[in-house]
Amino acid sequence: PAMHLPPRRRRRCRTVAEAAAAAAQALALCAAASAAVAGPAVWRGGVALAGAGAGPRASQRLLSPRCRRAFAWRPPRWSVAREAGWQEGALQLWEGYEQLLDSDGLATDMLTAASINALSDAIAQGSELARGGGGLPGSTGFSQARVARYAAFGALDGCAGHHWFEWLDGSIPRSGEWLADTAAKVAADSTVYTPCWCAAFLLAMALMEGRGLPGALRDLQRDFAELLKGNYGFTLPFVALIYGLLPVRFQVLGFAALTLAYTVVLSLWENSRERELAAS
């Protein structure tokens, strides 16, 4: 029956089918992440919602009848036992993470930021390769060195963030009003930490790429304003949510999760700059 569809339509149906099959699993992972913010009660509610609303029937409805017939697609099985397994695994993972924060918060924050930075750049490179970009001119594919650079910068970022969040929480006077306290932290972050972070990113990347201090200073002069503007535009609303909703000990994790999205964009932007430099 699949032959009755044009090749492009068959590929599109297959892609949608795979995405729909993964949707229920992704919602369960989102429920696990929500436990990091609001605890086991939200996790249990999230799993129940995923099982009831994002299970096989919901994912099956994402496909047209013709697509389902074309590939004889069957949705993934969703059982109570699987939901219980997700719940138990997520809670154990979160409890272990809290124990690491209690025993060595600085090292845990550095490892968290480094791991998520490396993952986000790996995703960005995979996206580039899937589009046929292939990274830098002359490169043969996936660059482990580039992932290592982002991991190294993530460790530095995690160390700086760990000390910054603790200092900020203890230094800014509290008014007792949630909105005013959050606004004060966001203002301090936007005027102090974010510009320093942008400068550190450009300097660190140029140095780790072997272009030396002159190349780092050129990057800083050419790209700082653009990077800072993009940082404000993309992350500022999420920064307010992190400062307003997350306890201090979880803020490095919150910003690292934001980095998973932002660093993909940043990595693609950095790679376009590298191609321009290589071509010039």
PDB file of C-alpha atoms in Angstrom:
ATOM      1  CA  PRO A   1       0.000   0.000   0.000  1.00  0.00           C
ATOM      2  CA  ALA A   2       2.923   2.365   0.637  1.00  0.00           C
ATOM      3  CA  MET A   3       3.643   2.413  -3.071  1.00  0.00           C
ATOM      4  CA  HIS A   4       0.408   4.328  -3.644  1.00  0.00           C
ATOM      5  CA  LEU A   5       2.039   7.369  -2.023  1.00  0.00           C
ATOM      6  CA  PRO A   6       4.680   9.542  -3.736  1.00  0.00           C
ATOM      7  CA  PRO A   7       8.230   9.004  -2.357  1.00  0.00           C
ATOM      8  CA  ARG A   8       8.330  12.398  -0.634  1.00  0.00           C
ATOM      9  CA  ARG A   9       4.954  11.743   0.997  1.00  0.00           C
ATOM     10  CA  ARG A  10       6.096   8.301   2.159  1.00  0.00           C
ATOM     11  CA  ARG A  11       9.178   9.796   3.809  1.00  0.00           C
ATOM     12  CA  ARG A  12       7.046  12.450   5.471  1.00  0.00           C
ATOM     13  CA  CYS A  13       4.612   9.848   6.774  1.00  0.00           C
ATOM     14  CA  ARG A  14       7.439   7.751   8.159  1.00  0.00           C
ATOM     15  CA  THR A  15       8.969  10.768   9.921  1.00  0.00           C
ATOM     16  CA  VAL A  16       5.644  11.742  11.452  1.00  0.00           C
ATOM     17  CA  ALA A  17       5.064   8.144  12.519  1.00  0.00           C
ATOM     18  CA  GLU A  18       8.377   7.967  14.291  1.00  0.00           C
ATOM     19  CA  ALA A  19       7.773  11.313  15.973  1.00  0.00           C
ATOM     20  CA  ALA A  20       4.318  10.268  17.092  1.00  0.00           C
ATOM     21  CA  ALA A  21       5.629   6.993  18.494  1.00  0.00           C
ATOM     22  CA  ALA A  22       8.186   8.900  20.555  1.00  0.00           C
ATOM     23  CA  ALA A  23       5.755  11.541  21.784  1.00  0.00           C
ATOM     24  CA  ALA A  24       4.427   9.498  24.693  1.00  0.00           C
ATOM     25  CA  GLN A  25       7.939   8.665  25.827  1.00  0.00           C
ATOM     26  CA  ALA A  26       8.971  12.314  25.587  1.00  0.00           C
ATOM     27  CA  LEU A  27       6.019  13.430  27.696  1.00  0.00           C
ATOM     28  CA  ALA A  28       7.008  10.945  30.369  1.00  0.00           C
ATOM     29  CA  LEU A  29      10.519  12.407  30.372  1.00  0.00           C
ATOM     30  CA  CYS A  30       9.046  15.887  30.715  1.00  0.00           C
ATOM     31  CA  ALA A  31       7.080  14.658  33.700  1.00  0.00           C
ATOM     32  CA  ALA A  32      10.320  13.353  35.203  1.00  0.00           C
ATOM     33  CA  ALA A  33      11.943  16.754  34.704  1.00  0.00           C
ATOM     34  CA  SER A  34       9.018  18.454  36.386  1.00  0.00           C
ATOM     35  CA  ALA A  35       9.771  16.452  39.523  1.00  0.00           C
ATOM     36  CA  ALA A  36      13.004  18.434  39.740  1.00  0.00           C
ATOM     37  CA  VAL A  37      10.978  21.583  40.335  1.00  0.00           C
ATOM     38  CA  ALA A  38       7.855  20.538  42.185  1.00  0.00           C
ATOM     39  CA  GLY A  39       8.566  17.097  43.646  1.00  0.00           C
ATOM     40  CA  PRO A  40       6.977  13.647  43.504  1.00  0.00           C
ATOM     41  CA  ALA A  41       3.384  14.869  43.403  1.00  0.00           C
ATOM     42  CA  VAL A  42       3.905  16.616  40.076  1.00  0.00           C
ATOM     43  CA  TRP A  43       5.806  13.601  38.777  1.00  0.00           C
ATOM     44  CA  ARG A  44       2.895  11.257  39.597  1.00  0.00           C
ATOM     45  CA  GLY A  45       0.441  13.654  37.988  1.00  0.00           C
ATOM     46  CA  GLY A  46       2.661  13.998  34.941  1.00  0.00           C
ATOM     47  CA  VAL A  47       2.929  10.249  34.478  1.00  0.00           C
ATOM     48  CA  ALA A  48      -0.833   9.862  34.822  1.00  0.00           C
ATOM     49  CA  LEU A  49      -1.353  12.591  32.243  1.00  0.00           C
ATOM     50  CA  ALA A  50       1.187  11.050  29.885  1.00  0.00           C
ATOM     51  CA  GLY A  51      -0.420   7.650  30.243  1.00  0.00           C
ATOM     52  CA  ALA A  52      -3.948   8.956  29.752  1.00  0.00           C
ATOM     53  CA  GLY A  53      -3.505  11.652  27.147  1.00  0.00           C
ATOM     54  CA  ALA A  54      -0.252  10.927  25.341  1.00  0.00           C
ATOM     55  CA  GLY A  55      -0.378   7.164  25.099  1.00  0.00           C
ATOM     56  CA  PRO A  56      -0.962   5.032  22.016  1.00  0.00           C
ATOM     57  CA  ARG A  57      -4.347   6.425  21.070  1.00  0.00           C
ATOM     58  CA  ALA A  58      -3.224  10.045  21.265  1.00  0.00           C
ATOM     59  CA  SER A  59      -0.078   9.387  19.255  1.00  0.00           C
ATOM     60  CA  GLN A  60      -2.059   7.336  16.719  1.00  0.00           C
ATOM     61  CA  ARG A  61      -4.386  10.273  16.126  1.00  0.00           C
ATOM     62  CA  LEU A  62      -1.414  12.314  14.907  1.00  0.00           C
ATOM     63  CA  LEU A  63      -1.294  10.165  11.766  1.00  0.00           C
ATOM     64  CA  SER A  64      -3.731  10.196   8.921  1.00  0.00           C
ATOM     65  CA  PRO A  65      -5.470   6.881   8.143  1.00  0.00           C
ATOM     66  CA  ARG A  66      -3.582   6.696   4.853  1.00  0.00           C
ATOM     67  CA  CYS A  67      -0.220   6.982   6.622  1.00  0.00           C
ATOM     68  CA  ARG A  68      -1.208   4.261   9.088  1.00  0.00           C
ATOM     69  CA  ARG A  69      -2.240   1.947   6.285  1.00  0.00           C
ATOM     70  CA  ALA A  70       0.849   2.733   4.234  1.00  0.00           C
ATOM     71  CA  PHE A  71       3.308   1.603   6.877  1.00  0.00           C
ATOM     72  CA  ALA A  72       1.116  -0.703   8.990  1.00  0.00           C
ATOM     73  CA  TRP A  73       2.271   1.425  11.909  1.00  0.00           C
ATOM     74  CA  ARG A  74       1.467   0.296  15.443  1.00  0.00           C
ATOM     75  CA  PRO A  75       1.789   2.666  18.401  1.00  0.00           C
ATOM     76  CA  PRO A  76       4.071   1.743  21.321  1.00  0.00           C
ATOM     77  CA  ARG A  77       2.526  -0.260  24.145  1.00  0.00           C
ATOM     78  CA  TRP A  78       1.821   1.789  27.227  1.00  0.00           C
ATOM     79  CA  SER A  79       1.358  -0.100  30.469  1.00  0.00           C
ATOM     80  CA  VAL A  80       0.988   0.666  34.157  1.00  0.00           C
ATOM     81  CA  ALA A  81       4.196  -1.275  34.809  1.00  0.00           C
ATOM     82  CA  ARG A  82       6.118   0.951  32.406  1.00  0.00           C
ATOM     83  CA  GLU A  83       4.736   4.070  34.061  1.00  0.00           C
ATOM     84  CA  ALA A  84       5.784   2.735  37.464  1.00  0.00           C
ATOM     85  CA  GLY A  85       9.248   2.029  36.100  1.00  0.00           C
ATOM     86  CA  TRP A  86       9.592   5.585  34.793  1.00  0.00           C
ATOM     87  CA  GLN A  87       8.446   6.945  38.146  1.00  0.00           C
ATOM     88  CA  GLU A  88      10.801   4.857  40.228  1.00  0.00           C
ATOM     89  CA  GLY A  89      13.787   5.496  37.971  1.00  0.00           C
ATOM     90  CA  ALA A  90      13.210   9.265  37.849  1.00  0.00           C
ATOM     91  CA  LEU A  91      12.800   9.550  41.610  1.00  0.00           C
ATOM     92  CA  GLN A  92      15.936   7.515  42.260  1.00  0.00           C
ATOM     93  CA  LEU A  93      17.872   9.630  39.775  1.00  0.00           C
ATOM     94  CA  TRP A  94      16.682  12.827  41.403  1.00  0.00           C
ATOM     95  CA  GLU A  95      17.459  11.596  44.918  1.00  0.00           C
ATOM     96  CA  GLY A  96      20.960  10.659  43.796  1.00  0.00           C
ATOM     97  CA  TYR A  97      21.437  14.102  42.249  1.00  0.00           C
ATOM     98  CA  GLU A  98      20.373  15.797  45.495  1.00  0.00           C
ATOM     99  CA  GLN A  99      22.842  13.653  47.420  1.00  0.00           C
ATOM    100  CA  LEU A 100      25.617  14.769  45.066  1.00  0.00           C
ATOM    101  CA  LEU A 101      24.615  18.407  45.601  1.00  0.00           C
ATOM    102  CA  ASP A 102      24.748  17.883  49.369  1.00  0.00           C
ATOM    103  CA  SER A 103      28.135  16.152  49.312  1.00  0.00           C
ATOM    104  CA  ASP A 104      29.940  18.320  46.711  1.00  0.00           C
ATOM    105  CA  GLY A 105      27.752  21.000  45.184  1.00  0.00           C
ATOM    106  CA  LEU A 106      30.499  22.757  43.224  1.00  0.00           C
ATOM    107  CA  ALA A 107      31.770  19.634  41.449  1.00  0.00           C
ATOM    108  CA  THR A 108      28.197  18.519  40.748  1.00  0.00           C
ATOM    109  CA  ASP A 109      27.297  21.877  39.204  1.00  0.00           C
ATOM    110  CA  MET A 110      30.445  21.846  37.061  1.00  0.00           C
ATOM    111  CA  LEU A 111      29.777  18.302  35.841  1.00  0.00           C
ATOM    112  CA  THR A 112      26.117  19.109  35.173  1.00  0.00           C
ATOM    113  CA  ALA A 113      26.919  22.159  33.054  1.00  0.00           C
ATOM    114  CA  ALA A 114      29.765  20.394  31.227  1.00  0.00           C
ATOM    115  CA  SER A 115      27.609  17.367  30.379  1.00  0.00           C
ATOM    116  CA  ILE A 116      24.666  19.411  29.114  1.00  0.00           C
ATOM    117  CA  ASN A 117      26.910  21.719  27.084  1.00  0.00           C
ATOM    118  CA  ALA A 118      28.537  18.711  25.431  1.00  0.00           C
ATOM    119  CA  LEU A 119      25.137  17.153  24.730  1.00  0.00           C
ATOM    120  CA  SER A 120      23.739  20.343  23.238  1.00  0.00           C
ATOM    121  CA  ASP A 121      26.702  20.793  20.898  1.00  0.00           C
ATOM    122  CA  ALA A 122      26.473  17.136  19.859  1.00  0.00           C
ATOM    123  CA  ILE A 123      22.816  17.749  18.973  1.00  0.00           C
ATOM    124  CA  ALA A 124      23.780  20.872  17.042  1.00  0.00           C
ATOM    125  CA  GLN A 125      26.431  18.993  15.087  1.00  0.00           C
ATOM    126  CA  GLY A 126      23.988  16.206  14.323  1.00  0.00           C
ATOM    127  CA  SER A 127      21.559  18.795  13.001  1.00  0.00           C
ATOM    128  CA  GLU A 128      24.270  20.324  10.821  1.00  0.00           C
ATOM    129  CA  LEU A 129      25.280  16.948   9.422  1.00  0.00           C
ATOM    130  CA  ALA A 130      21.647  16.016   8.767  1.00  0.00           C
ATOM    131  CA  ARG A 131      21.250  19.219   6.745  1.00  0.00           C
ATOM    132  CA  GLY A 132      24.421  18.411   4.841  1.00  0.00           C
ATOM    133  CA  GLY A 133      26.393  21.290   6.314  1.00  0.00           C
ATOM    134  CA  GLY A 134      29.181  19.091   7.591  1.00  0.00           C
ATOM    135  CA  GLY A 135      30.693  21.731   9.863  1.00  0.00           C
ATOM    136  CA  LEU A 136      33.865  23.505   8.808  1.00  0.00           C
ATOM    137  CA  PRO A 137      35.125  23.407   5.212  1.00  0.00           C
ATOM    138  CA  GLY A 138      37.367  20.366   4.849  1.00  0.00           C
ATOM    139  CA  SER A 139      35.963  18.594   7.903  1.00  0.00           C
ATOM    140  CA  THR A 140      34.975  14.951   7.586  1.00  0.00           C
ATOM    141  CA  GLY A 141      32.030  14.881   9.983  1.00  0.00           C
ATOM    142  CA  PHE A 142      31.387  14.930  13.702  1.00  0.00           C
ATOM    143  CA  SER A 143      33.987  16.914  15.671  1.00  0.00           C
ATOM    144  CA  GLN A 144      34.803  15.476  19.072  1.00  0.00           C
ATOM    145  CA  ALA A 145      37.197  18.363  19.676  1.00  0.00           C
ATOM    146  CA  ARG A 146      34.336  20.832  19.311  1.00  0.00           C
ATOM    147  CA  VAL A 147      32.238  18.877  21.826  1.00  0.00           C
ATOM    148  CA  ALA A 148      35.215  18.883  24.204  1.00  0.00           C
ATOM    149  CA  ARG A 149      35.524  22.667  23.888  1.00  0.00           C
ATOM    150  CA  TYR A 150      31.896  23.155  24.841  1.00  0.00           C
ATOM    151  CA  ALA A 151      32.228  20.701  27.733  1.00  0.00           C
ATOM    152  CA  ALA A 152      35.272  22.576  29.023  1.00  0.00           C
ATOM    153  CA  PHE A 153      33.477  25.896  28.796  1.00  0.00           C
ATOM    154  CA  GLY A 154      30.456  24.316  30.493  1.00  0.00           C
ATOM    155  CA  ALA A 155      32.619  23.297  33.453  1.00  0.00           C
ATOM    156  CA  LEU A 156      33.887  26.874  33.760  1.00  0.00           C
ATOM    157  CA  ASP A 157      30.338  28.175  33.444  1.00  0.00           C
ATOM    158  CA  GLY A 158      29.103  25.767  36.122  1.00  0.00           C
ATOM    159  CA  CYS A 159      31.845  26.891  38.510  1.00  0.00           C
ATOM    160  CA  ALA A 160      31.136  30.577  37.914  1.00  0.00           C
ATOM    161  CA  GLY A 161      27.382  30.066  38.141  1.00  0.00           C
ATOM    162  CA  HIS A 162      27.650  28.135  41.402  1.00  0.00           C
ATOM    163  CA  HIS A 163      29.439  31.020  43.115  1.00  0.00           C
ATOM    164  CA  TRP A 164      27.398  33.726  41.386  1.00  0.00           C
ATOM    165  CA  PHE A 165      24.006  32.368  42.435  1.00  0.00           C
ATOM    166  CA  GLU A 166      25.071  31.916  46.038  1.00  0.00           C
ATOM    167  CA  TRP A 167      26.611  35.386  46.184  1.00  0.00           C
ATOM    168  CA  LEU A 168      23.609  37.004  44.508  1.00  0.00           C
ATOM    169  CA  ASP A 169      21.132  35.340  46.863  1.00  0.00           C
ATOM    170  CA  GLY A 170      23.049  36.487  49.917  1.00  0.00           C
ATOM    171  CA  SER A 171      23.931  39.985  48.736  1.00  0.00           C
ATOM    172  CA  ILE A 172      20.727  41.476  47.333  1.00  0.00           C
ATOM    173  CA  PRO A 173      18.433  42.804  50.075  1.00  0.00           C
ATOM    174  CA  ARG A 174      15.107  41.000  50.270  1.00  0.00           C
ATOM    175  CA  SER A 175      11.952  43.077  50.128  1.00  0.00           C
ATOM    176  CA  GLY A 176       9.588  40.239  50.922  1.00  0.00           C
ATOM    177  CA  GLU A 177       7.834  40.698  47.585  1.00  0.00           C
ATOM    178  CA  TRP A 178       8.454  37.835  45.150  1.00  0.00           C
ATOM    179  CA  LEU A 179       8.185  40.027  42.055  1.00  0.00           C
ATOM    180  CA  ALA A 180      10.533  42.717  43.376  1.00  0.00           C
ATOM    181  CA  ASP A 181      13.141  40.213  44.566  1.00  0.00           C
ATOM    182  CA  THR A 182      13.062  38.359  41.242  1.00  0.00           C
ATOM    183  CA  ALA A 183      13.316  41.596  39.260  1.00  0.00           C
ATOM    184  CA  ALA A 184      16.356  42.663  41.294  1.00  0.00           C
ATOM    185  CA  LYS A 185      18.142  39.367  40.584  1.00  0.00           C
ATOM    186  CA  VAL A 186      17.290  39.491  36.892  1.00  0.00           C
ATOM    187  CA  ALA A 187      18.556  43.084  36.675  1.00  0.00           C
ATOM    188  CA  ALA A 188      21.837  42.106  38.349  1.00  0.00           C
ATOM    189  CA  ASP A 189      22.210  39.103  36.080  1.00  0.00           C
ATOM    190  CA  SER A 190      21.520  41.154  32.958  1.00  0.00           C
ATOM    191  CA  THR A 191      23.904  43.984  33.815  1.00  0.00           C
ATOM    192  CA  VAL A 192      26.777  41.996  35.368  1.00  0.00           C
ATOM    193  CA  TYR A 193      26.780  38.253  34.785  1.00  0.00           C
ATOM    194  CA  THR A 194      25.420  38.029  31.238  1.00  0.00           C
ATOM    195  CA  PRO A 195      27.908  40.516  29.681  1.00  0.00           C
ATOM    196  CA  CYS A 196      30.770  38.761  31.493  1.00  0.00           C
ATOM    197  CA  TRP A 197      29.486  35.392  30.292  1.00  0.00           C
ATOM    198  CA  CYS A 198      29.361  36.553  26.663  1.00  0.00           C
ATOM    199  CA  ALA A 199      32.890  37.925  26.839  1.00  0.00           C
ATOM    200  CA  ALA A 200      34.150  34.752  28.520  1.00  0.00           C
ATOM    201  CA  PHE A 201      32.528  32.576  25.865  1.00  0.00           C
ATOM    202  CA  LEU A 202      34.162  34.423  22.970  1.00  0.00           C
ATOM    203  CA  LEU A 203      37.565  34.548  24.656  1.00  0.00           C
ATOM    204  CA  ALA A 204      37.499  30.906  25.783  1.00  0.00           C
ATOM    205  CA  MET A 205      36.414  29.552  22.414  1.00  0.00           C
ATOM    206  CA  ALA A 206      39.060  31.482  20.506  1.00  0.00           C
ATOM    207  CA  LEU A 207      41.792  30.381  22.905  1.00  0.00           C
ATOM    208  CA  MET A 208      40.698  26.732  22.849  1.00  0.00           C
ATOM    209  CA  GLU A 209      40.605  26.827  19.046  1.00  0.00           C
ATOM    210  CA  GLY A 210      44.267  27.878  19.103  1.00  0.00           C
ATOM    211  CA  ARG A 211      43.802  31.374  17.664  1.00  0.00           C
ATOM    212  CA  GLY A 212      45.533  33.039  20.585  1.00  0.00           C
ATOM    213  CA  LEU A 213      44.824  36.279  22.396  1.00  0.00           C
ATOM    214  CA  PRO A 214      44.836  38.453  19.230  1.00  0.00           C
ATOM    215  CA  GLY A 215      42.143  36.256  17.667  1.00  0.00           C
ATOM    216  CA  ALA A 216      40.159  36.277  20.910  1.00  0.00           C
ATOM    217  CA  LEU A 217      40.248  40.067  21.081  1.00  0.00           C
ATOM    218  CA  ARG A 218      39.159  40.334  17.443  1.00  0.00           C
ATOM    219  CA  ASP A 219      36.210  38.039  18.158  1.00  0.00           C
ATOM    220  CA  LEU A 220      35.330  40.080  21.231  1.00  0.00           C
ATOM    221  CA  GLN A 221      35.341  43.331  19.293  1.00  0.00           C
ATOM    222  CA  ARG A 222      33.414  41.951  16.320  1.00  0.00           C
ATOM    223  CA  ASP A 223      30.831  39.663  17.925  1.00  0.00           C
ATOM    224  CA  PHE A 224      30.248  40.759  21.528  1.00  0.00           C
ATOM    225  CA  ALA A 225      27.332  43.105  20.825  1.00  0.00           C
ATOM    226  CA  GLU A 226      25.564  40.593  18.586  1.00  0.00           C
ATOM    227  CA  LEU A 227      25.990  37.764  21.082  1.00  0.00           C
ATOM    228  CA  LEU A 228      24.805  39.889  24.007  1.00  0.00           C
ATOM    229  CA  LYS A 229      21.747  41.042  22.080  1.00  0.00           C
ATOM    230  CA  GLY A 230      20.844  37.497  21.122  1.00  0.00           C
ATOM    231  CA  ASN A 231      21.350  36.342  24.696  1.00  0.00           C
ATOM    232  CA  TYR A 232      18.970  38.959  26.030  1.00  0.00           C
ATOM    233  CA  GLY A 233      16.360  38.229  23.405  1.00  0.00           C
ATOM    234  CA  PHE A 234      16.361  34.446  23.799  1.00  0.00           C
ATOM    235  CA  THR A 235      17.012  33.787  27.488  1.00  0.00           C
ATOM    236  CA  LEU A 236      15.708  36.779  29.444  1.00  0.00           C
ATOM    237  CA  PRO A 237      12.146  35.472  30.024  1.00  0.00           C
ATOM    238  CA  PHE A 238      13.502  32.084  31.107  1.00  0.00           C
ATOM    239  CA  VAL A 239      16.082  33.727  33.372  1.00  0.00           C
ATOM    240  CA  ALA A 240      13.235  35.452  35.199  1.00  0.00           C
ATOM    241  CA  LEU A 241      11.437  32.134  35.678  1.00  0.00           C
ATOM    242  CA  ILE A 242      14.574  30.402  36.970  1.00  0.00           C
ATOM    243  CA  TYR A 243      15.380  33.143  39.474  1.00  0.00           C
ATOM    244  CA  GLY A 244      11.758  33.393  40.549  1.00  0.00           C
ATOM    245  CA  LEU A 245      10.852  29.720  40.880  1.00  0.00           C
ATOM    246  CA  LEU A 246      13.950  27.612  41.539  1.00  0.00           C
ATOM    247  CA  PRO A 247      15.821  27.392  44.855  1.00  0.00           C
ATOM    248  CA  VAL A 248      19.433  28.571  44.693  1.00  0.00           C
ATOM    249  CA  ARG A 249      20.884  25.058  44.864  1.00  0.00           C
ATOM    250  CA  PHE A 250      19.000  24.072  41.693  1.00  0.00           C
ATOM    251  CA  GLN A 251      19.657  27.204  39.660  1.00  0.00           C
ATOM    252  CA  VAL A 252      22.784  25.870  37.964  1.00  0.00           C
ATOM    253  CA  LEU A 253      20.721  22.882  36.835  1.00  0.00           C
ATOM    254  CA  GLY A 254      17.950  25.216  35.672  1.00  0.00           C
ATOM    255  CA  PHE A 255      20.332  27.326  33.629  1.00  0.00           C
ATOM    256  CA  ALA A 256      21.995  24.167  32.297  1.00  0.00           C
ATOM    257  CA  ALA A 257      18.609  22.930  31.100  1.00  0.00           C
ATOM    258  CA  LEU A 258      18.078  26.288  29.411  1.00  0.00           C
ATOM    259  CA  THR A 259      21.543  25.879  27.924  1.00  0.00           C
ATOM    260  CA  LEU A 260      20.453  22.637  26.299  1.00  0.00           C
ATOM    261  CA  ALA A 261      18.226  24.722  24.056  1.00  0.00           C
ATOM    262  CA  TYR A 262      20.301  27.893  23.886  1.00  0.00           C
ATOM    263  CA  THR A 263      23.667  26.238  23.271  1.00  0.00           C
ATOM    264  CA  VAL A 264      22.265  24.451  20.235  1.00  0.00           C
ATOM    265  CA  VAL A 265      21.477  27.887  18.798  1.00  0.00           C
ATOM    266  CA  LEU A 266      24.797  29.258  20.039  1.00  0.00           C
ATOM    267  CA  SER A 267      26.734  26.320  18.627  1.00  0.00           C
ATOM    268  CA  LEU A 268      25.165  26.741  15.201  1.00  0.00           C
ATOM    269  CA  TRP A 269      25.965  30.468  15.328  1.00  0.00           C
ATOM    270  CA  GLU A 270      29.562  29.780  16.378  1.00  0.00           C
ATOM    271  CA  ASN A 271      29.983  27.220  13.618  1.00  0.00           C
ATOM    272  CA  SER A 272      28.788  29.729  11.009  1.00  0.00           C
ATOM    273  CA  ARG A 273      31.419  32.152  12.327  1.00  0.00           C
ATOM    274  CA  GLU A 274      34.083  29.449  12.036  1.00  0.00           C
ATOM    275  CA  ARG A 275      33.140  28.820   8.404  1.00  0.00           C
ATOM    276  CA  GLU A 276      33.360  32.555   7.677  1.00  0.00           C
ATOM    277  CA  LEU A 277      36.803  32.730   9.300  1.00  0.00           C
ATOM    278  CA  ALA A 278      38.003  29.647   7.404  1.00  0.00           C
ATOM    279  CA  ALA A 279      36.789  31.113   4.109  1.00  0.00           C
ATOM    280  CA  SER A 280      38.402  34.509   4.715  1.00  0.00           C
TER     281      SER A 280
END
